[in-house]
């Protein structure tokens, strides 16, 4: 007996019922992005492996153990399914000289791939919406991107998503802190786990991002970067906070917030909820002024963030959100030869007028078709038998108005069905 082939572990199907929530989410996100002047960019899912190694950093969870990398069997090229979107976006920016003339505000969305242990809110294929700006160096854009987040949560009807903020300063400032960190963690080498011990001399800042509960006490007591920050870094951070305070946006400064990718500097932030269990970060980002140059482009200040769509959709559902998508207006019932010739033309004619029609396909008497019409959620049944068809008419039967089941039905001419339906909708709206 052959076994059914299942989807790859951690890579999920989004079925009807859930997928409508995604549609609503994506529509909301698109108009929100437009309201801030962000423009779409569509990027490949597969990129050369060295892109991610150089951008994200060799000593990071993603590059060390989470990437789906493979060799193109036809030409031997090392390739990787993208684990995040910023690296590809910067590659495209450089390749097409997008930032040469003017600053850019860009967004993308789509699947990302990380070989993590699947659990609630953590998958191997997941979706992000990513927002990136290039060519702005001041704290105003950082603050704008943070306030954008707040507006989206409101647009999606979500509350209780809290903002955490930190600054990572500049690479020179981090170098001094690094020495202090190494000295500190060396004293506790026997407490460190394998990852932390390996990173002690290559990337000690990464230890602060460890999720290992056994290390948390040590991490809380670790020396802070703050003491090494110069006045420019402090001023930038203060500038971001000023805009947030003026906008009435609450935030918490979290000195331990470091982010899982190496390319960040200055501002970093996360949006966190306590309603999703352990995987509570729904959105994260910050400034990465060095990355464009690091990938071979002209030095360009940059700032961006990415949100986890699965986690946000889960939060929308958890908050009792309803997908308010347009439903079906008409179920088209037909029986008989003349009726079945007329019916497809009636359906197309209604769609020409912007009416959503579910056409009865296959056999079935009037009674069973009417049952399906009732179950479809349509506002009307348009019923065509041979009598009606020969007279150039249909039966229009309201199924429900404003949630109430309707009964009275009437015959109307084929040419006036759309008008009749539209007028009924208007009447119902007024009532
Ligand atoms: P985490 O600390 O949860 O591992 P991260 O720091 O690795 O997150 P980023 O690379 O900043 O996450 O990605 C931005 C957002 O994408 C995260 O805040 C989260 O909402 C989402 N995300 C990241 N990894 C996954 C995953 N494996 N499954 C689902 N969503 C994810
Ligand atoms: Mg991660």
XYZ file of C-alpha atoms and ligand atoms in Angstrom:
463
model
C 0.000 0.000 0.000
C 1.353 3.418 -0.885
C 1.540 6.049 1.854
C 0.034 9.490 1.340
C 2.680 12.105 0.796
C 2.487 14.779 3.483
C 3.693 18.372 3.439
C 7.243 18.983 4.663
C 7.445 19.315 8.465
C 7.133 22.961 9.505
C 5.786 24.000 6.086
C 2.041 24.373 6.336
C -0.944 24.584 4.031
C -3.177 27.573 4.704
C -6.666 26.234 4.053
C -9.904 28.057 3.153
C -11.362 29.395 6.389
C -7.880 30.479 7.504
C -6.740 31.849 4.136
C -9.505 34.493 4.146
C -7.850 35.989 7.228
C -4.627 36.208 5.227
C -6.470 37.994 2.414
C -7.864 40.576 4.825
C -4.443 40.975 6.430
C -2.744 41.504 3.068
C -5.341 44.028 1.880
C -5.021 46.013 5.103
C -1.229 45.927 4.887
C -1.191 47.115 1.299
C -3.282 50.217 1.903
C -1.339 50.952 5.105
C 1.963 50.856 3.169
C 0.569 53.156 0.502
C -0.433 55.668 3.147
C 3.284 56.016 4.028
C 4.517 56.128 0.430
C 6.208 52.696 0.428
C 6.546 51.015 -2.975
C 6.485 47.295 -3.744
C 9.514 45.269 -4.764
C 9.300 41.548 -5.627
C 12.392 39.476 -5.001
C 13.496 35.909 -5.766
C 13.067 33.209 -3.134
C 16.440 31.678 -4.035
C 19.642 33.720 -3.746
C 23.373 32.897 -3.887
C 24.426 31.480 -0.489
C 27.322 33.956 0.007
C 24.785 36.811 0.052
C 23.328 35.611 3.357
C 26.676 34.672 4.876
C 27.976 38.167 4.234
C 24.813 40.031 5.174
C 23.509 38.163 8.205
C 26.909 37.151 9.627
C 28.702 33.790 9.785
C 28.272 33.429 13.546
C 24.483 33.702 13.821
C 21.768 31.085 14.396
C 20.463 31.604 10.883
C 23.732 31.079 9.012
C 25.168 28.457 11.368
C 22.219 26.098 11.429
C 18.958 27.368 9.935
C 19.556 27.848 6.219
C 18.193 25.610 3.483
C 21.302 25.607 1.330
C 21.976 23.393 -1.643
C 24.181 23.169 -4.675
C 22.556 23.712 -8.067
C 23.153 20.317 -9.608
C 23.382 21.784 -13.091
C 26.107 24.376 -12.557
C 27.446 23.776 -9.058
C 26.332 27.184 -7.751
C 25.734 27.353 -3.960
C 22.157 28.549 -3.424
C 19.904 29.192 -0.418
C 16.167 29.571 0.137
C 15.969 33.055 1.617
C 15.784 33.049 5.440
C 14.900 36.766 5.484
C 14.299 39.555 2.977
C 16.680 42.388 3.766
C 19.760 40.807 2.148
C 17.960 40.218 -1.166
C 16.448 43.691 -1.076
C 19.883 45.277 -0.593
C 21.318 43.087 -3.349
C 18.591 44.320 -5.727
C 19.126 47.924 -4.622
C 22.820 47.690 -5.500
C 22.325 45.665 -8.672
C 19.783 48.134 -10.107
C 21.331 51.287 -8.594
C 17.969 52.132 -7.036
C 19.318 54.517 -4.405
C 21.702 56.385 -6.740
C 19.280 59.231 -7.536
C 16.976 59.446 -4.540
C 16.101 57.781 -1.252
C 13.841 54.744 -1.422
C 10.994 53.390 0.660
C 10.354 49.762 -0.310
C 8.334 46.786 0.873
C 8.105 43.107 -0.009
C 6.285 40.088 1.280
C 6.516 36.364 0.945
C 7.858 33.075 2.243
C 11.051 32.786 4.251
C 12.764 29.505 5.177
C 14.596 28.595 8.366
C 15.370 25.121 9.613
C 14.099 25.677 13.161
C 12.292 23.328 15.547
C 8.626 23.693 14.533
C 6.268 24.796 17.303
C 3.359 27.207 17.707
C 4.400 30.463 16.029
C 7.663 29.008 14.702
C 7.749 27.272 11.342
C 10.273 26.265 8.709
C 8.413 28.102 5.980
C 6.885 31.319 7.260
C 5.815 34.638 5.782
C 7.099 38.107 6.383
C 6.108 41.558 5.270
C 9.323 43.564 5.152
C 9.669 47.339 5.035
C 12.998 48.993 4.172
C 14.165 52.564 3.650
C 17.429 53.609 2.021
C 19.127 57.007 2.017
C 17.768 58.482 5.257
C 20.243 58.864 8.121
C 18.280 60.798 10.761
C 16.201 59.443 13.634
C 13.018 60.718 11.937
C 12.717 57.693 9.638
C 13.392 55.238 12.494
C 10.576 56.886 14.438
C 8.286 56.941 11.396
C 8.777 53.209 10.900
C 7.964 52.555 14.540
C 4.818 54.692 14.407
C 3.860 52.848 11.210
C 3.781 49.649 13.240
C 1.479 51.195 15.823
C -0.897 52.321 13.078
C -1.010 48.865 11.505
C -1.908 47.210 14.815
C -4.776 49.707 15.103
C -5.850 49.117 11.485
C -5.907 45.374 12.189
C -7.915 45.898 15.387
C -5.097 44.562 17.590
C -4.205 45.941 20.980
C -1.687 45.051 23.670
C 1.298 44.883 21.300
C 4.125 46.543 23.211
C 7.158 48.343 21.871
C 10.678 47.562 23.057
C 13.506 49.806 22.030
C 17.298 49.797 22.271
C 20.346 51.198 20.582
C 23.318 49.112 19.447
C 25.537 52.132 18.844
C 28.224 51.954 16.149
C 30.685 49.125 15.404
C 33.606 50.996 17.086
C 31.560 51.424 20.243
C 30.585 47.772 20.207
C 34.259 46.751 19.922
C 34.977 48.210 23.382
C 31.914 46.578 24.848
C 32.925 43.299 23.240
C 36.185 43.130 25.176
C 34.294 43.742 28.403
C 31.723 41.059 27.509
C 34.387 38.460 26.759
C 36.109 39.133 30.083
C 32.769 38.808 31.880
C 31.643 35.568 30.219
C 35.129 34.012 30.547
C 34.605 34.086 34.297
C 31.523 31.891 33.850
C 32.828 29.646 31.077
C 31.693 26.515 32.940
C 28.077 27.800 33.042
C 27.903 28.622 29.323
C 26.235 26.208 26.927
C 27.917 24.878 23.810
C 26.644 27.662 21.511
C 27.701 30.385 23.908
C 31.163 28.909 24.460
C 31.705 28.675 20.721
C 30.622 32.304 20.255
C 32.571 33.700 23.166
C 35.461 34.887 21.008
C 33.774 35.152 17.607
C 30.550 36.976 18.442
C 29.983 37.455 22.191
C 27.087 39.877 21.614
C 25.156 36.880 20.263
C 25.228 35.276 23.719
C 22.914 38.070 24.908
C 20.326 36.837 22.359
C 20.383 33.255 23.731
C 16.972 31.779 24.510
C 18.477 29.202 26.927
C 16.721 29.708 30.301
C 19.835 28.496 32.143
C 21.785 31.503 30.834
C 19.229 34.230 31.520
C 20.551 35.205 34.952
C 24.054 35.526 33.569
C 22.779 37.587 30.645
C 20.839 39.968 32.879
C 23.999 40.728 34.863
C 26.239 41.153 31.796
C 27.944 44.522 31.256
C 25.863 46.994 29.225
C 26.785 48.615 25.936
C 25.339 51.935 27.160
C 28.550 52.907 28.934
C 30.434 52.791 25.629
C 28.082 54.911 23.562
C 29.369 58.243 22.227
C 27.369 61.457 22.036
C 26.260 60.979 18.392
C 24.759 57.570 19.144
C 23.067 58.915 22.255
C 21.654 61.877 20.309
C 20.242 59.611 17.605
C 18.568 57.421 20.205
C 17.203 60.463 22.028
C 15.888 61.800 18.684
C 13.877 58.624 18.075
C 12.447 58.697 21.595
C 11.488 62.364 21.252
C 9.282 61.694 18.212
C 7.669 58.730 19.963
C 6.952 60.780 23.086
C 5.502 63.627 20.980
C 3.247 61.092 19.245
C 2.128 59.624 22.570
C 3.612 56.237 21.652
C 4.572 54.288 24.796
C 7.792 52.266 24.725
C 10.071 50.363 27.013
C 13.848 50.586 26.728
C 15.275 47.083 26.829
C 19.051 47.242 27.170
C 19.344 43.507 26.404
C 17.636 43.717 23.027
C 20.296 42.777 20.452
C 18.477 41.068 17.516
C 19.527 37.863 15.801
C 21.304 39.299 12.763
C 24.684 41.024 12.722
C 23.887 43.899 10.388
C 22.107 46.215 12.834
C 23.460 49.449 14.338
C 21.905 52.277 16.392
C 18.132 51.816 16.731
C 16.690 48.324 17.200
C 13.112 47.561 18.180
C 10.634 44.754 18.652
C 6.860 44.650 18.932
C 5.842 41.994 21.461
C 2.554 40.512 22.666
C 2.012 38.218 25.642
C -1.015 36.610 23.966
C 0.883 34.138 21.754
C 2.884 32.220 24.343
C 6.634 31.896 23.897
C 6.671 33.215 20.316
C 5.438 36.709 21.169
C 7.549 38.905 18.882
C 5.354 39.850 15.933
C 7.603 42.452 14.341
C 11.244 43.449 14.637
C 13.747 45.705 12.983
C 16.146 48.592 13.198
C 18.880 50.511 11.467
C 21.587 48.857 9.325
C 23.723 51.678 7.943
C 26.699 49.453 7.093
C 25.007 46.740 5.067
C 24.796 48.317 1.602
C 28.518 49.065 1.592
C 29.322 45.683 3.148
C 27.576 44.030 0.166
C 29.557 46.103 -2.334
C 27.333 49.146 -2.817
C 27.892 52.805 -2.099
C 27.578 53.616 1.603
C 23.842 54.215 2.183
C 22.036 54.633 5.498
C 19.168 52.181 5.886
C 16.447 51.225 8.299
C 13.759 48.556 8.187
C 11.650 45.946 9.897
C 9.898 42.682 9.190
C 6.757 41.207 10.668
C 5.776 37.581 11.070
C 2.498 37.067 9.218
C 1.616 33.706 10.860
C 1.946 35.258 14.312
C -0.127 38.317 13.378
C -2.875 36.260 11.744
C -2.950 34.062 14.861
C -3.306 37.195 16.966
C -6.134 38.516 14.762
C -7.963 35.208 15.176
C -7.224 35.117 18.901
C -8.743 38.602 19.188
C -11.962 37.361 17.597
C -11.428 39.128 14.262
C -13.781 38.279 11.396
C -12.730 38.201 7.788
C -15.004 40.911 6.374
C -14.366 39.966 2.786
C -17.035 40.325 0.150
C -19.141 37.182 0.113
C -21.377 35.636 -2.488
C -24.380 37.735 -3.589
C -26.227 35.249 -5.772
C -26.558 31.472 -6.012
C -27.752 30.588 -9.487
C -30.245 27.698 -9.563
C -31.305 26.253 -12.911
C -33.044 23.172 -14.253
C -34.185 22.189 -17.740
C -32.681 22.516 -21.170
C -33.655 26.074 -22.041
C -32.860 27.170 -18.480
C -29.376 25.672 -18.558
C -28.599 27.484 -21.806
C -29.731 30.821 -20.398
C -28.154 30.421 -16.936
C -24.452 30.910 -17.795
C -25.296 34.103 -19.702
C -27.286 35.423 -16.732
C -24.388 34.648 -14.402
C -21.841 36.426 -16.596
C -24.204 39.392 -17.023
C -24.497 39.753 -13.231
C -20.721 39.567 -12.827
C -20.427 42.324 -15.451
C -22.342 44.473 -12.956
C -20.005 43.581 -10.103
C -22.293 41.003 -8.490
C -20.633 37.868 -7.047
C -22.296 34.708 -8.376
C -21.944 31.071 -7.327
C -23.200 29.064 -10.317
C -24.762 25.671 -9.691
C -22.621 23.126 -11.529
C -23.699 19.523 -12.054
C -27.097 17.910 -11.706
C -29.726 18.192 -9.011
C -33.403 19.092 -8.756
C -34.694 22.467 -7.603
C -35.045 21.259 -4.050
C -31.468 20.102 -3.614
C -30.141 23.154 -5.471
C -32.120 25.447 -3.148
C -30.569 23.701 -0.142
C -27.136 24.479 -1.551
C -28.204 28.065 -2.224
C -29.272 28.434 1.416
C -26.032 26.938 2.688
C -23.897 29.146 0.439
C -24.553 32.301 2.431
C -25.728 34.111 -0.720
C -28.178 36.999 -0.300
C -30.288 35.892 -3.300
C -31.142 32.829 -5.276
C -31.730 33.474 -8.951
C -33.899 30.548 -10.076
C -34.373 29.629 -13.723
C -36.695 26.866 -14.987
C -37.706 26.314 -18.586
C -40.916 28.341 -18.076
C -38.913 31.354 -16.933
C -36.257 30.870 -19.595
C -38.808 30.777 -22.405
C -40.387 33.984 -21.075
C -36.968 35.735 -20.786
C -37.419 35.930 -17.034
C -35.970 34.536 -13.803
C -37.283 34.044 -10.282
C -35.505 36.261 -7.766
C -35.692 34.953 -4.227
C -34.115 36.893 -1.357
C -32.519 34.408 1.048
C -31.519 36.743 3.841
C -31.410 40.464 4.449
C -29.458 41.933 7.379
C -29.198 38.462 8.826
C -32.949 37.795 8.598
C -34.314 35.006 6.441
C -36.519 36.353 3.627
C -39.265 34.592 1.752
C -41.155 36.587 -0.822
C -39.947 35.856 -4.328
C -40.758 37.597 -7.592
C -40.342 37.151 -11.331
C -38.172 39.707 -13.045
C -36.999 40.203 -16.622
C -33.502 38.990 -17.456
C -32.364 42.543 -18.198
C -33.430 43.954 -14.858
C -32.082 41.358 -12.395
C -28.942 43.320 -11.575
C -30.938 46.529 -10.934
C -33.424 44.676 -8.734
C -30.593 43.182 -6.679
C -28.755 46.483 -6.341
C -31.966 48.264 -5.250
C -32.670 45.610 -2.658
C -29.147 46.026 -1.266
C -29.747 49.779 -0.990
C -33.133 49.246 0.708
C -31.555 46.834 3.209
C -28.781 49.277 3.949
C -31.314 52.006 4.722
C -33.503 49.750 6.847
P 12.772 34.912 17.007
O 13.497 35.613 18.108
O 11.308 34.682 17.303
O 13.478 33.702 16.499
P 14.019 36.445 14.952
O 14.766 37.462 15.722
O 14.741 35.257 14.426
O 12.753 35.951 15.813
P 13.565 38.150 12.652
O 14.615 37.536 11.836
O 13.764 39.517 13.182
O 13.146 37.141 13.831
O 12.176 38.098 11.842
C 11.134 39.057 12.027
C 9.855 38.392 12.479
O 9.556 37.248 11.682
C 9.896 37.833 13.884
O 9.658 38.843 14.826
C 8.777 36.821 13.853
O 7.516 37.464 14.010
C 8.874 36.272 12.452
N 9.594 34.989 12.448
C 10.935 34.787 12.521
N 11.225 33.467 12.461
C 10.032 32.820 12.340
C 9.656 31.436 12.223
N 10.563 30.475 12.186
N 8.331 31.137 12.120
C 7.405 32.118 12.140
N 7.695 33.429 12.248
C 8.989 33.785 12.338
Mg 15.046 33.268 15.125
